[in-house]
mmCIF file of C-alpha atoms in Angstrom:
data_model
loop_
_atom_site.group_PDB
_atom_site.id
_atom_site.type_symbol
_atom_site.label_atom_id
_atom_site.label_comp_id
_atom_site.label_asym_id
_atom_site.label_seq_id
_atom_site.Cartn_x
_atom_site.Cartn_y
_atom_site.Cartn_z
ATOM 1 C CA UNK K 45 2.771 -25.845 -27.251
ATOM 2 C CA UNK K 46 -0.246 -24.449 -25.418
ATOM 3 C CA UNK K 47 0.035 -21.461 -23.104
ATOM 4 C CA UNK K 48 1.454 -22.882 -19.825
ATOM 5 C CA UNK K 49 0.140 -20.110 -17.553
ATOM 6 C CA UNK K 50 -3.248 -20.798 -16.012
ATOM 7 C CA UNK K 51 -6.081 -18.774 -17.503
ATOM 8 C CA UNK K 52 -6.826 -16.748 -14.387
ATOM 9 C CA UNK K 53 -3.285 -15.299 -14.330
ATOM 10 C CA UNK K 54 -2.871 -14.473 -18.015
ATOM 11 C CA UNK K 55 -3.811 -10.828 -17.496
ATOM 12 C CA UNK K 56 -0.891 -10.429 -15.100
ATOM 13 C CA UNK K 57 2.472 -10.041 -16.806
ATOM 14 C CA UNK K 58 5.467 -8.046 -15.652
ATOM 15 C CA UNK K 59 4.316 -5.466 -13.085
ATOM 16 C CA UNK K 60 4.285 -1.812 -14.082
ATOM 17 C CA UNK K 61 6.833 -1.169 -11.336
ATOM 18 C CA UNK K 62 9.334 -3.618 -12.811
ATOM 19 C CA UNK K 63 8.729 -2.238 -16.318
ATOM 20 C CA UNK K 64 9.248 1.382 -15.318
ATOM 21 C CA UNK K 65 12.192 0.734 -13.013
ATOM 22 C CA UNK K 66 13.908 -1.192 -15.828
ATOM 23 C CA UNK K 67 13.159 1.721 -18.158
ATOM 24 C CA UNK K 68 14.797 4.101 -15.683
ATOM 25 C CA UNK K 69 17.960 1.988 -15.647
ATOM 26 C CA UNK K 70 18.033 1.584 -19.420
ATOM 27 C CA UNK K 71 17.667 5.306 -20.076
ATOM 28 C CA UNK K 72 19.531 6.738 -17.103
ATOM 29 C CA UNK K 73 16.342 8.481 -15.997
ATOM 30 C CA UNK K 74 15.400 9.628 -12.500
ATOM 31 C CA UNK K 75 13.054 7.041 -11.017
ATOM 32 C CA UNK K 76 10.038 8.706 -9.379
ATOM 33 C CA UNK K 77 7.994 5.625 -10.193
ATOM 34 C CA UNK K 78 8.462 2.772 -7.748
ATOM 35 C CA UNK K 79 7.858 3.715 -4.126
ATOM 36 C CA UNK K 80 11.087 2.923 -2.346
ATOM 37 C CA UNK K 81 13.223 5.394 -0.363
ATOM 38 C CA UNK K 82 16.788 6.193 -1.428
ATOM 39 C CA UNK K 83 17.990 6.457 2.175
ATOM 40 C CA UNK K 84 18.178 3.853 4.933
ATOM 41 C CA UNK K 85 16.142 3.364 8.073
ATOM 42 C CA UNK K 86 17.296 4.033 11.665
ATOM 43 C CA UNK K 87 20.902 2.984 12.123
ATOM 44 C CA UNK K 88 20.395 1.312 15.514
ATOM 45 C CA UNK K 89 17.631 -0.843 14.045
ATOM 46 C CA UNK K 90 19.851 -1.874 11.117
ATOM 47 C CA UNK K 91 22.563 -2.762 13.618
ATOM 48 C CA UNK K 92 20.129 -5.009 15.483
ATOM 49 C CA UNK K 93 19.649 -7.035 12.314
ATOM 50 C CA UNK K 94 23.411 -7.432 11.914
ATOM 51 C CA UNK K 95 23.716 -8.422 15.562
ATOM 52 C CA UNK K 96 20.935 -10.991 15.187
ATOM 53 C CA UNK K 97 22.702 -12.617 12.256
ATOM 54 C CA UNK K 98 26.005 -12.672 14.144
ATOM 55 C CA UNK K 99 24.276 -14.147 17.194
ATOM 56 C CA UNK K 100 22.961 -17.066 15.175
ATOM 57 C CA UNK K 101 19.333 -16.119 14.424
ATOM 58 C CA UNK K 102 19.635 -17.736 10.995
ATOM 59 C CA UNK K 103 17.361 -20.773 11.142
ATOM 60 C CA UNK K 104 13.585 -21.120 10.918
ATOM 61 C CA UNK K 105 11.818 -18.989 13.492
ATOM 62 C CA UNK K 106 8.373 -20.048 14.784
ATOM 63 C CA UNK K 107 5.693 -20.169 12.105
ATOM 64 C CA UNK K 108 3.565 -17.393 13.643
ATOM 65 C CA UNK K 109 6.670 -15.226 13.930
ATOM 66 C CA UNK K 110 9.288 -14.402 16.560
ATOM 67 C CA UNK K 111 7.535 -13.763 19.877
ATOM 68 C CA UNK K 112 9.472 -10.527 20.444
ATOM 69 C CA UNK K 113 7.971 -9.048 17.292
ATOM 70 C CA UNK K 114 4.462 -10.338 17.957
ATOM 71 C CA UNK K 115 4.586 -8.799 21.443
ATOM 72 C CA UNK K 116 5.946 -5.510 20.063
ATOM 73 C CA UNK K 117 3.145 -5.383 17.473
ATOM 74 C CA UNK K 118 0.610 -6.103 20.218
ATOM 75 C CA UNK K 119 1.951 -3.323 22.403
ATOM 76 C CA UNK K 120 2.049 -0.924 19.424
ATOM 77 C CA UNK K 121 -1.608 -1.614 18.505
ATOM 78 C CA UNK K 122 -2.636 -1.005 22.122
ATOM 79 C CA UNK K 123 -0.632 2.168 22.566
ATOM 80 C CA UNK K 124 -1.602 3.825 19.259
ATOM 81 C CA UNK K 125 -5.142 2.629 18.669
ATOM 82 C CA UNK K 126 -6.450 1.142 21.908
ATOM 83 C CA UNK K 127 -6.742 -2.282 20.232
ATOM 84 C CA UNK K 128 -5.829 -5.392 22.224
ATOM 85 C CA UNK K 129 -4.408 -8.355 20.296
ATOM 86 C CA UNK K 130 -3.033 -11.462 21.988
ATOM 87 C CA UNK K 131 0.465 -12.206 20.568
ATOM 88 C CA UNK K 132 -0.155 -15.917 21.218
ATOM 89 C CA UNK K 133 -3.019 -16.307 18.750
ATOM 90 C CA UNK K 134 -4.100 -13.012 17.213
ATOM 91 C CA UNK K 135 -0.877 -11.851 15.493
ATOM 92 C CA UNK K 136 0.886 -13.497 12.543
ATOM 93 C CA UNK K 137 4.168 -12.312 11.021
ATOM 94 C CA UNK K 138 4.268 -12.440 7.210
ATOM 95 C CA UNK K 139 6.736 -11.805 4.391
ATOM 96 C CA UNK K 140 5.547 -8.257 3.949
ATOM 97 C CA UNK K 141 2.001 -6.965 3.591
ATOM 98 C CA UNK K 142 1.816 -8.330 0.038
ATOM 99 C CA UNK K 143 1.967 -11.880 1.332
ATOM 100 C CA UNK K 144 -0.490 -11.057 4.083
ATOM 101 C CA UNK K 145 -3.043 -9.791 1.571
ATOM 102 C CA UNK K 146 -2.501 -12.792 -0.707
ATOM 103 C CA UNK K 147 -2.785 -15.286 2.133
ATOM 104 C CA UNK K 148 -5.947 -13.587 3.346
ATOM 105 C CA UNK K 149 -7.571 -13.786 -0.073
ATOM 106 C CA UNK K 150 -6.602 -17.455 -0.483
ATOM 107 C CA UNK K 151 -7.738 -18.305 3.028
ATOM 108 C CA UNK K 152 -11.055 -16.466 3.104
ATOM 109 C CA UNK K 153 -12.436 -16.650 -0.478
ATOM 110 C CA UNK K 154 -14.136 -19.574 -2.175
ATOM 111 C CA UNK K 155 -14.114 -19.677 -5.985
ATOM 112 C CA UNK K 156 -16.661 -17.214 -7.275
ATOM 113 C CA UNK K 157 -16.743 -15.049 -4.136
ATOM 114 C CA UNK K 158 -16.507 -11.302 -4.683
ATOM 115 C CA UNK K 159 -13.985 -8.910 -3.131
ATOM 116 C CA UNK K 160 -14.691 -5.186 -3.264
ATOM 117 C CA UNK K 161 -11.653 -2.928 -3.654
ATOM 118 C CA UNK K 162 -11.404 0.784 -4.250
ATOM 119 C CA UNK K 163 -9.873 1.707 -7.589
ATOM 120 C CA UNK K 164 -7.242 2.772 -8.355
ATOM 121 C CA UNK K 165 -5.852 -0.116 -6.291
ATOM 122 C CA UNK K 166 -2.395 -1.538 -5.626
ATOM 123 C CA UNK K 167 -1.691 -4.003 -8.401
ATOM 124 C CA UNK K 168 -1.107 -7.084 -6.247
ATOM 125 C CA UNK K 169 -4.716 -6.993 -5.028
ATOM 126 C CA UNK K 170 -6.127 -8.092 -8.371
ATOM 127 C CA UNK K 171 -3.550 -10.861 -8.723
ATOM 128 C CA UNK K 172 -4.204 -12.182 -5.202
ATOM 129 C CA UNK K 173 -7.931 -12.215 -5.789
ATOM 130 C CA UNK K 174 -7.434 -14.034 -9.117
ATOM 131 C CA UNK K 175 -5.221 -16.626 -7.446
ATOM 132 C CA UNK K 176 -8.065 -17.280 -5.023
ATOM 133 C CA UNK K 177 -10.412 -17.723 -8.018
ATOM 134 C CA UNK K 178 -12.524 -14.934 -6.615
ATOM 135 C CA UNK K 179 -13.777 -11.840 -8.484
ATOM 136 C CA UNK K 180 -12.643 -8.277 -7.864
ATOM 137 C CA UNK K 181 -15.429 -5.719 -7.864
ATOM 138 C CA UNK K 182 -14.005 -2.210 -8.219
ATOM 139 C CA UNK K 183 -15.592 0.868 -6.636
ATOM 140 C CA UNK K 184 -14.092 3.964 -8.232
ATOM 141 C CA UNK K 185 -12.532 6.767 -6.216
ATOM 142 C CA UNK K 186 -12.762 10.166 -7.886
ATOM 143 C CA UNK K 187 -11.293 13.596 -7.094
ATOM 144 C CA UNK K 188 -13.661 15.691 -4.997
ATOM 145 C CA UNK K 189 -12.415 19.021 -3.640
ATOM 146 C CA UNK K 190 -8.806 18.075 -4.258
ATOM 147 C CA UNK K 191 -8.792 14.516 -2.821
ATOM 148 C CA UNK K 192 -9.898 11.116 -4.071
ATOM 149 C CA UNK K 193 -12.963 9.636 -2.387
ATOM 150 C CA UNK K 194 -15.744 7.134 -3.083
ATOM 151 C CA UNK K 195 -19.497 7.460 -3.422
ATOM 152 C CA UNK K 196 -21.214 5.575 -0.554
ATOM 153 C CA UNK K 197 -24.143 4.756 -2.854
ATOM 154 C CA UNK K 198 -21.795 3.132 -5.364
ATOM 155 C CA UNK K 199 -20.191 1.085 -2.602
ATOM 156 C CA UNK K 200 -23.559 -0.109 -1.364
ATOM 157 C CA UNK K 201 -24.670 -0.969 -4.897
ATOM 158 C CA UNK K 202 -21.531 -3.057 -5.436
ATOM 159 C CA UNK K 203 -22.478 -5.524 -2.656
ATOM 160 C CA UNK K 204 -24.170 -8.705 -3.841
ATOM 161 C CA UNK K 205 -24.956 -12.050 -2.195
ATOM 162 C CA UNK K 206 -21.512 -13.249 -3.409
ATOM 163 C CA UNK K 207 -19.585 -10.448 -1.684
ATOM 164 C CA UNK K 208 -17.247 -11.829 0.961
ATOM 165 C CA UNK K 209 -14.649 -9.133 1.642
ATOM 166 C CA UNK K 210 -14.159 -5.388 1.432
ATOM 167 C CA UNK K 211 -10.466 -4.656 0.911
ATOM 168 C CA UNK K 212 -9.562 -1.267 2.384
ATOM 169 C CA UNK K 213 -6.248 0.504 1.844
ATOM 170 C CA UNK K 214 -5.784 3.631 3.965
ATOM 171 C CA UNK K 215 -3.570 5.593 3.724
ATOM 172 C CA UNK K 216 -4.293 4.789 0.106
ATOM 173 C CA UNK K 217 -1.799 3.894 -2.586
ATOM 174 C CA UNK K 218 -1.808 5.277 -5.290
ATOM 175 C CA UNK K 219 -3.993 8.321 -4.500
ATOM 176 C CA UNK K 220 -2.607 9.440 -1.121
ATOM 177 C CA UNK K 221 -6.084 9.609 0.387
ATOM 178 C CA UNK K 222 -6.466 8.911 4.108
ATOM 179 C CA UNK K 223 -10.031 7.801 4.676
ATOM 180 C CA UNK K 224 -11.951 10.017 7.074
ATOM 181 C CA UNK K 225 -13.917 8.795 10.062
ATOM 182 C CA UNK K 226 -17.141 9.368 8.101
ATOM 183 C CA UNK K 227 -15.896 7.326 5.120
ATOM 184 C CA UNK K 228 -14.763 4.478 7.353
ATOM 185 C CA UNK K 229 -18.078 4.547 9.201
ATOM 186 C CA UNK K 230 -19.860 3.848 5.897
ATOM 187 C CA UNK K 231 -17.625 0.825 5.281
ATOM 188 C CA UNK K 232 -18.081 -0.422 8.849
ATOM 189 C CA UNK K 233 -21.860 -0.127 8.620
ATOM 190 C CA UNK K 234 -21.989 -2.055 5.359
ATOM 191 C CA UNK K 235 -19.675 -4.796 6.638
ATOM 192 C CA UNK K 236 -21.902 -5.392 9.626
ATOM 193 C CA UNK K 237 -25.155 -5.088 7.690
ATOM 194 C CA UNK K 238 -24.053 -7.708 5.138
ATOM 195 C CA UNK K 239 -21.854 -9.915 7.344
ATOM 196 C CA UNK K 240 -18.671 -9.067 5.437
ATOM 197 C CA UNK K 241 -15.028 -9.401 6.449
ATOM 198 C CA UNK K 242 -12.785 -6.365 6.090
ATOM 199 C CA UNK K 243 -9.161 -6.805 5.061
ATOM 200 C CA UNK K 244 -7.270 -3.565 5.751
ATOM 201 C CA UNK K 245 -3.884 -2.691 4.247
ATOM 202 C CA UNK K 246 -2.428 -0.040 6.557
ATOM 203 C CA UNK K 247 1.267 -0.087 5.617
ATOM 204 C CA UNK K 248 1.423 3.729 5.447
ATOM 205 C CA UNK K 249 -0.227 4.110 8.859
ATOM 206 C CA UNK K 250 2.519 6.383 10.217
ATOM 207 C CA UNK K 251 3.063 8.405 7.032
ATOM 208 C CA UNK K 252 0.228 10.934 7.133
ATOM 209 C CA UNK K 253 0.595 14.692 6.737
ATOM 210 C CA UNK K 254 -0.887 18.030 7.766
ATOM 211 C CA UNK K 255 -2.094 16.566 11.054
ATOM 212 C CA UNK K 256 -4.404 14.095 9.303
ATOM 213 C CA UNK K 257 -5.155 11.097 11.542
ATOM 214 C CA UNK K 258 -4.973 7.481 10.398
ATOM 215 C CA UNK K 259 -7.946 5.624 11.901
ATOM 216 C CA UNK K 260 -7.956 1.816 11.713
ATOM 217 C CA UNK K 261 -11.255 0.338 10.630
ATOM 218 C CA UNK K 262 -10.922 -2.214 13.420
ATOM 219 C CA UNK K 263 -11.448 0.562 16.009
ATOM 220 C CA UNK K 264 -15.091 1.028 14.951
ATOM 221 C CA UNK K 265 -17.753 -0.710 17.053
ATOM 222 C CA UNK K 266 -18.335 -4.276 15.899
ATOM 223 C CA UNK K 267 -15.360 -4.255 13.489
ATOM 224 C CA UNK K 268 -12.469 -5.769 15.462
ATOM 225 C CA UNK K 269 -14.048 -9.209 15.266
ATOM 226 C CA UNK K 270 -14.482 -9.026 11.478
ATOM 227 C CA UNK K 271 -11.277 -7.226 10.419
ATOM 228 C CA UNK K 272 -7.969 -8.672 9.198
ATOM 229 C CA UNK K 273 -5.622 -5.749 9.992
ATOM 230 C CA UNK K 274 -2.395 -5.735 7.992
ATOM 231 C CA UNK K 275 0.717 -3.573 8.262
ATOM 232 C CA UNK K 276 4.467 -3.866 7.851
ATOM 233 C CA UNK K 277 7.855 -2.393 8.690
ATOM 234 C CA UNK K 278 8.887 -1.505 5.130
ATOM 235 C CA UNK K 279 7.315 1.938 4.834
ATOM 236 C CA UNK K 280 7.363 2.829 8.524
ATOM 237 C CA UNK K 281 11.142 2.308 8.866
ATOM 238 C CA UNK K 282 12.324 2.741 5.228
ATOM 239 C CA UNK K 283 13.333 -0.931 4.945
ATOM 240 C CA UNK K 284 11.146 -2.038 2.052
ATOM 241 C CA UNK K 285 13.587 -4.818 1.186
ATOM 242 C CA UNK K 286 13.138 -6.527 4.554
ATOM 243 C CA UNK K 287 9.621 -7.694 3.640
ATOM 244 C CA UNK K 288 8.436 -7.994 7.232
ATOM 245 C CA UNK K 289 4.739 -7.577 7.813
ATOM 246 C CA UNK K 290 2.006 -8.749 10.181
ATOM 247 C CA UNK K 291 -1.646 -9.614 10.505
ATOM 248 C CA UNK K 292 -3.747 -8.749 13.534
ATOM 249 C CA UNK K 293 -7.163 -10.382 13.788
ATOM 250 C CA UNK K 294 -9.341 -12.632 15.974
ATOM 251 C CA UNK K 295 -8.004 -16.167 16.434
ATOM 252 C CA UNK K 296 -10.205 -17.859 13.801
ATOM 253 C CA UNK K 297 -9.188 -15.360 11.098
ATOM 254 C CA UNK K 298 -5.487 -15.523 12.035
ATOM 255 C CA UNK K 299 -5.607 -19.323 12.009
ATOM 256 C CA UNK K 300 -7.177 -19.271 8.549
ATOM 257 C CA UNK K 301 -4.543 -16.911 7.148
ATOM 258 C CA UNK K 302 -1.723 -18.850 8.782
ATOM 259 C CA UNK K 303 -2.996 -22.124 7.319
ATOM 260 C CA UNK K 304 -2.344 -20.665 3.853
ATOM 261 C CA UNK K 305 0.751 -18.640 4.747
ATOM 262 C CA UNK K 306 2.642 -21.677 6.040
ATOM 263 C CA UNK K 307 2.515 -23.203 2.550
ATOM 264 C CA UNK K 308 3.584 -20.009 0.815
ATOM 265 C CA UNK K 309 6.733 -19.054 2.711
ATOM 266 C CA UNK K 310 6.384 -21.068 5.951
ATOM 267 C CA UNK K 311 7.878 -18.259 7.993
ATOM 268 C CA UNK K 312 9.602 -14.867 7.681
ATOM 269 C CA UNK K 313 13.316 -14.115 8.162
ATOM 270 C CA UNK K 314 14.288 -14.045 11.846
ATOM 271 C CA UNK K 315 16.941 -11.287 11.858
ATOM 272 C CA UNK K 316 14.582 -8.716 10.395
ATOM 273 C CA UNK K 317 11.854 -9.685 12.840
ATOM 274 C CA UNK K 318 14.130 -9.104 15.822
ATOM 275 C CA UNK K 319 15.286 -5.772 14.437
ATOM 276 C CA UNK K 320 11.730 -4.617 13.706
ATOM 277 C CA UNK K 321 10.668 -5.535 17.238
ATOM 278 C CA UNK K 322 13.397 -3.175 18.453
ATOM 279 C CA UNK K 323 12.244 -0.500 15.994
ATOM 280 C CA UNK K 324 8.630 -0.579 17.154
ATOM 281 C CA UNK K 325 9.766 -0.080 20.743
ATOM 282 C CA UNK K 326 12.660 2.353 20.307
ATOM 283 C CA UNK K 327 12.547 4.152 16.949
ATOM 284 C CA UNK K 328 9.157 5.830 16.703
ATOM 285 C CA UNK K 329 10.755 9.248 17.225
ATOM 286 C CA UNK K 330 12.787 8.484 14.096
ATOM 287 C CA UNK K 331 9.506 7.680 12.345
ATOM 288 C CA UNK K 332 8.068 11.032 13.410
ATOM 289 C CA UNK K 333 11.075 12.771 11.886
ATOM 290 C CA UNK K 334 10.643 10.698 8.729
ATOM 291 C CA UNK K 335 7.020 11.804 8.478
ATOM 292 C CA UNK K 336 7.948 15.463 8.829
ATOM 293 C CA UNK K 337 10.679 15.100 6.234
ATOM 294 C CA UNK K 338 8.330 13.363 3.805
ATOM 295 C CA UNK K 339 5.780 16.148 4.190
ATOM 296 C CA UNK K 340 8.444 18.647 3.182
ATOM 297 C CA UNK K 341 9.399 16.465 0.211
ATOM 298 C CA UNK K 342 5.756 16.176 -0.794
ATOM 299 C CA UNK K 343 5.416 19.957 -0.785
ATOM 300 C CA UNK K 344 8.674 20.338 -2.709
ATOM 301 C CA UNK K 345 7.542 17.937 -5.419
ATOM 302 C CA UNK K 346 3.999 19.357 -5.605
ATOM 303 C CA UNK K 347 5.328 22.878 -6.064
ATOM 304 C CA UNK K 348 7.703 21.700 -8.790
ATOM 305 C CA UNK K 349 5.090 19.671 -10.625
ATOM 306 C CA UNK K 350 2.661 22.589 -10.605
ATOM 307 C CA UNK K 351 5.398 24.861 -11.963
ATOM 308 C CA UNK K 352 6.006 22.284 -14.704
ATOM 309 C CA UNK K 353 2.363 22.531 -15.763
ATOM 310 C CA UNK K 354 0.692 19.544 -14.080
ATOM 311 C CA UNK K 355 -2.595 19.795 -12.212
ATOM 312 C CA UNK K 356 -1.544 18.429 -8.805
ATOM 313 C CA UNK K 357 -3.729 16.745 -6.186
ATOM 314 C CA UNK K 358 -2.620 17.053 -2.560
ATOM 315 C CA UNK K 359 -2.087 13.689 -0.820
ATOM 316 C CA UNK K 360 -2.680 13.326 2.918
ATOM 317 C CA UNK K 361 -0.440 10.274 3.238
ATOM 318 C CA UNK K 362 1.852 7.702 1.541
ATOM 319 C CA UNK K 363 4.816 8.413 -0.751
ATOM 320 C CA UNK K 364 2.856 9.573 -3.789
ATOM 321 C CA UNK K 365 1.445 12.599 -5.602
ATOM 322 C CA UNK K 366 -1.242 12.218 -8.263
ATOM 323 C CA UNK K 367 -1.204 14.576 -11.223
ATOM 324 C CA UNK K 368 -3.620 15.310 -14.046
ATOM 325 C CA UNK K 369 -1.619 15.490 -17.276
ATOM 326 C CA UNK K 370 -4.271 17.164 -19.455
ATOM 327 C CA UNK K 371 -3.110 20.775 -18.805
ATOM 328 C CA UNK K 372 0.138 19.792 -20.543
ATOM 329 C CA UNK K 373 -1.726 18.601 -23.612
ATOM 330 C CA UNK K 374 -1.486 14.867 -22.873
ATOM 331 C CA UNK K 375 -4.430 12.523 -22.388
ATOM 332 C CA UNK K 376 -2.970 9.010 -21.974
ATOM 333 C CA UNK K 377 -0.799 8.418 -18.932
ATOM 334 C CA UNK K 378 0.536 5.078 -20.113
ATOM 335 C CA UNK K 379 1.710 6.577 -23.385
ATOM 336 C CA UNK K 380 3.220 9.572 -21.627
ATOM 337 C CA UNK K 381 5.126 7.598 -18.995
ATOM 338 C CA UNK K 382 6.638 5.336 -21.668
ATOM 339 C CA UNK K 383 7.807 8.444 -23.527
ATOM 340 C CA UNK K 384 8.770 10.442 -20.445
ATOM 341 C CA UNK K 385 12.382 9.140 -20.234
ATOM 342 C CA UNK K 386 13.035 10.535 -23.726
ATOM 343 C CA UNK K 387 10.990 13.680 -23.193
ATOM 344 C CA UNK K 388 12.298 14.614 -19.763
ATOM 345 C CA UNK K 389 14.625 11.934 -18.346
ATOM 346 C CA UNK K 390 12.151 11.000 -15.597
ATOM 347 C CA UNK K 391 10.146 7.827 -14.864
ATOM 348 C CA UNK K 392 6.688 7.862 -13.303
ATOM 349 C CA UNK K 393 3.753 5.440 -13.048
ATOM 350 C CA UNK K 394 0.579 5.656 -15.130
ATOM 351 C CA UNK K 395 -2.333 5.494 -12.724
ATOM 352 C CA UNK K 396 -4.676 3.872 -15.238
ATOM 353 C CA UNK K 397 -2.991 0.477 -14.736
ATOM 354 C CA UNK K 398 -4.510 0.406 -11.236
ATOM 355 C CA UNK K 399 -8.093 0.591 -12.528
ATOM 356 C CA UNK K 400 -10.556 -1.976 -13.804
ATOM 357 C CA UNK K 401 -12.147 0.966 -15.607
ATOM 358 C CA UNK K 402 -8.914 2.248 -17.171
ATOM 359 C CA UNK K 403 -10.608 5.166 -18.907
ATOM 360 C CA UNK K 404 -11.416 6.717 -15.511
ATOM 361 C CA UNK K 405 -7.726 6.999 -14.653
ATOM 362 C CA UNK K 406 -6.203 7.506 -18.107
ATOM 363 C CA UNK K 407 -5.270 11.143 -17.484
ATOM 364 C CA UNK K 408 -3.536 10.605 -14.114
ATOM 365 C CA UNK K 409 0.156 9.952 -13.494
ATOM 366 C CA UNK K 410 1.708 9.106 -10.100
ATOM 367 C CA UNK K 411 5.056 10.480 -8.873
ATOM 368 C CA UNK K 412 6.922 9.287 -5.758
ATOM 369 C CA UNK K 413 8.487 11.821 -3.376
ATOM 370 C CA UNK K 414 10.335 9.418 -1.041
ATOM 371 C CA UNK K 415 13.639 10.554 -2.562
ATOM 372 C CA UNK K 416 16.467 12.887 -1.633
ATOM 373 C CA UNK K 417 15.746 16.592 -2.110
ATOM 374 C CA UNK K 418 18.391 16.932 -4.808
ATOM 375 C CA UNK K 419 16.810 14.065 -6.739
ATOM 376 C CA UNK K 420 13.363 15.711 -6.547
ATOM 377 C CA UNK K 421 14.794 19.070 -7.629
ATOM 378 C CA UNK K 422 16.602 17.593 -10.639
ATOM 379 C CA UNK K 423 13.499 15.659 -11.655
ATOM 380 C CA UNK K 424 11.388 18.810 -11.517
ATOM 381 C CA UNK K 425 13.938 20.728 -13.572
ATOM 382 C CA UNK K 426 13.786 18.050 -16.214
ATOM 383 C CA UNK K 427 9.987 17.845 -16.188
ATOM 384 C CA UNK K 428 9.722 21.565 -17.006
ATOM 385 C CA UNK K 429 10.825 20.585 -20.532
ATOM 386 C CA UNK K 430 7.285 19.286 -21.067
ATOM 387 C CA UNK K 431 5.840 22.798 -21.009
ATOM 388 C CA UNK K 432 8.652 24.608 -22.826
#
């Protein structure tokens, strides 16, 4: 029997997150790999979901999403970023940001079009681009003065007549970089110069540290009308399993994404939408406390990793710390992370799997700090075995 999977998807097997999480379960290791919190979101918001189910919000909601959530997203964009989006035609609720990105790629790319993404990149990006029969063009981010950034000249050189989209993730998973105003200005200039659409994944928008500001690309002059702005509730409110996201964009772009989205999942679960609408209006103080707590956890993990012998890069956002494993005598992150449960009883993620140019990320390993303090402390204690 011939291989049943279509050619364009044969490079995509089980995700590294599924592989490493399964390895954690099999070996009883501490999972600092997959980025999900081990505590719940705000109790009042969780109660709203229960109340919505009890009240009968269990059938199909409107395709664009429950109006209460679309209005709450609109008000949130205006209050935080000065961006005005009409909930009636410029906001679409999706099954998480992952679906939003996939629907955008399928809606906006013709076969053979090129999508620029910054590597290392979140693994679903490559799969979504492949599904659209487009081509991913990777621009490499490299450590400069302790943070990952890109070379503007390399970004400019990556643009060809087939380029359709620049896919921007900030705060950036897996590096923890929050793009600066100057970096975003380069992207904005190139989008306008070449007539490109920007698709922005901003799911960590509220999880930035050390006073670093998240700046949406859509706030730059001339960019609102060419940006598909994506975010979600999962990271903001520690409800990653709710898979409730949204797209904000001009009507033509939202209509295009919705045309695809309706044939993927049709609509998103109503109870979570109602609860998230409440959260956006009433629980942002809880989010501020979450951000402060995560900054402390970041510092706790960074200190422990450095003591264990890793070279640690300081993230300005997200859930993740990048480490260089070479000071410990290792050179291949994939090999190390597969051995790490036996060596130290900890699971992490090899950063090289997020690169097209794997050799550029072979010596980096990503650890998640969105865990309880006692879990972080025990993981660090175990990791010290690597240098003993």
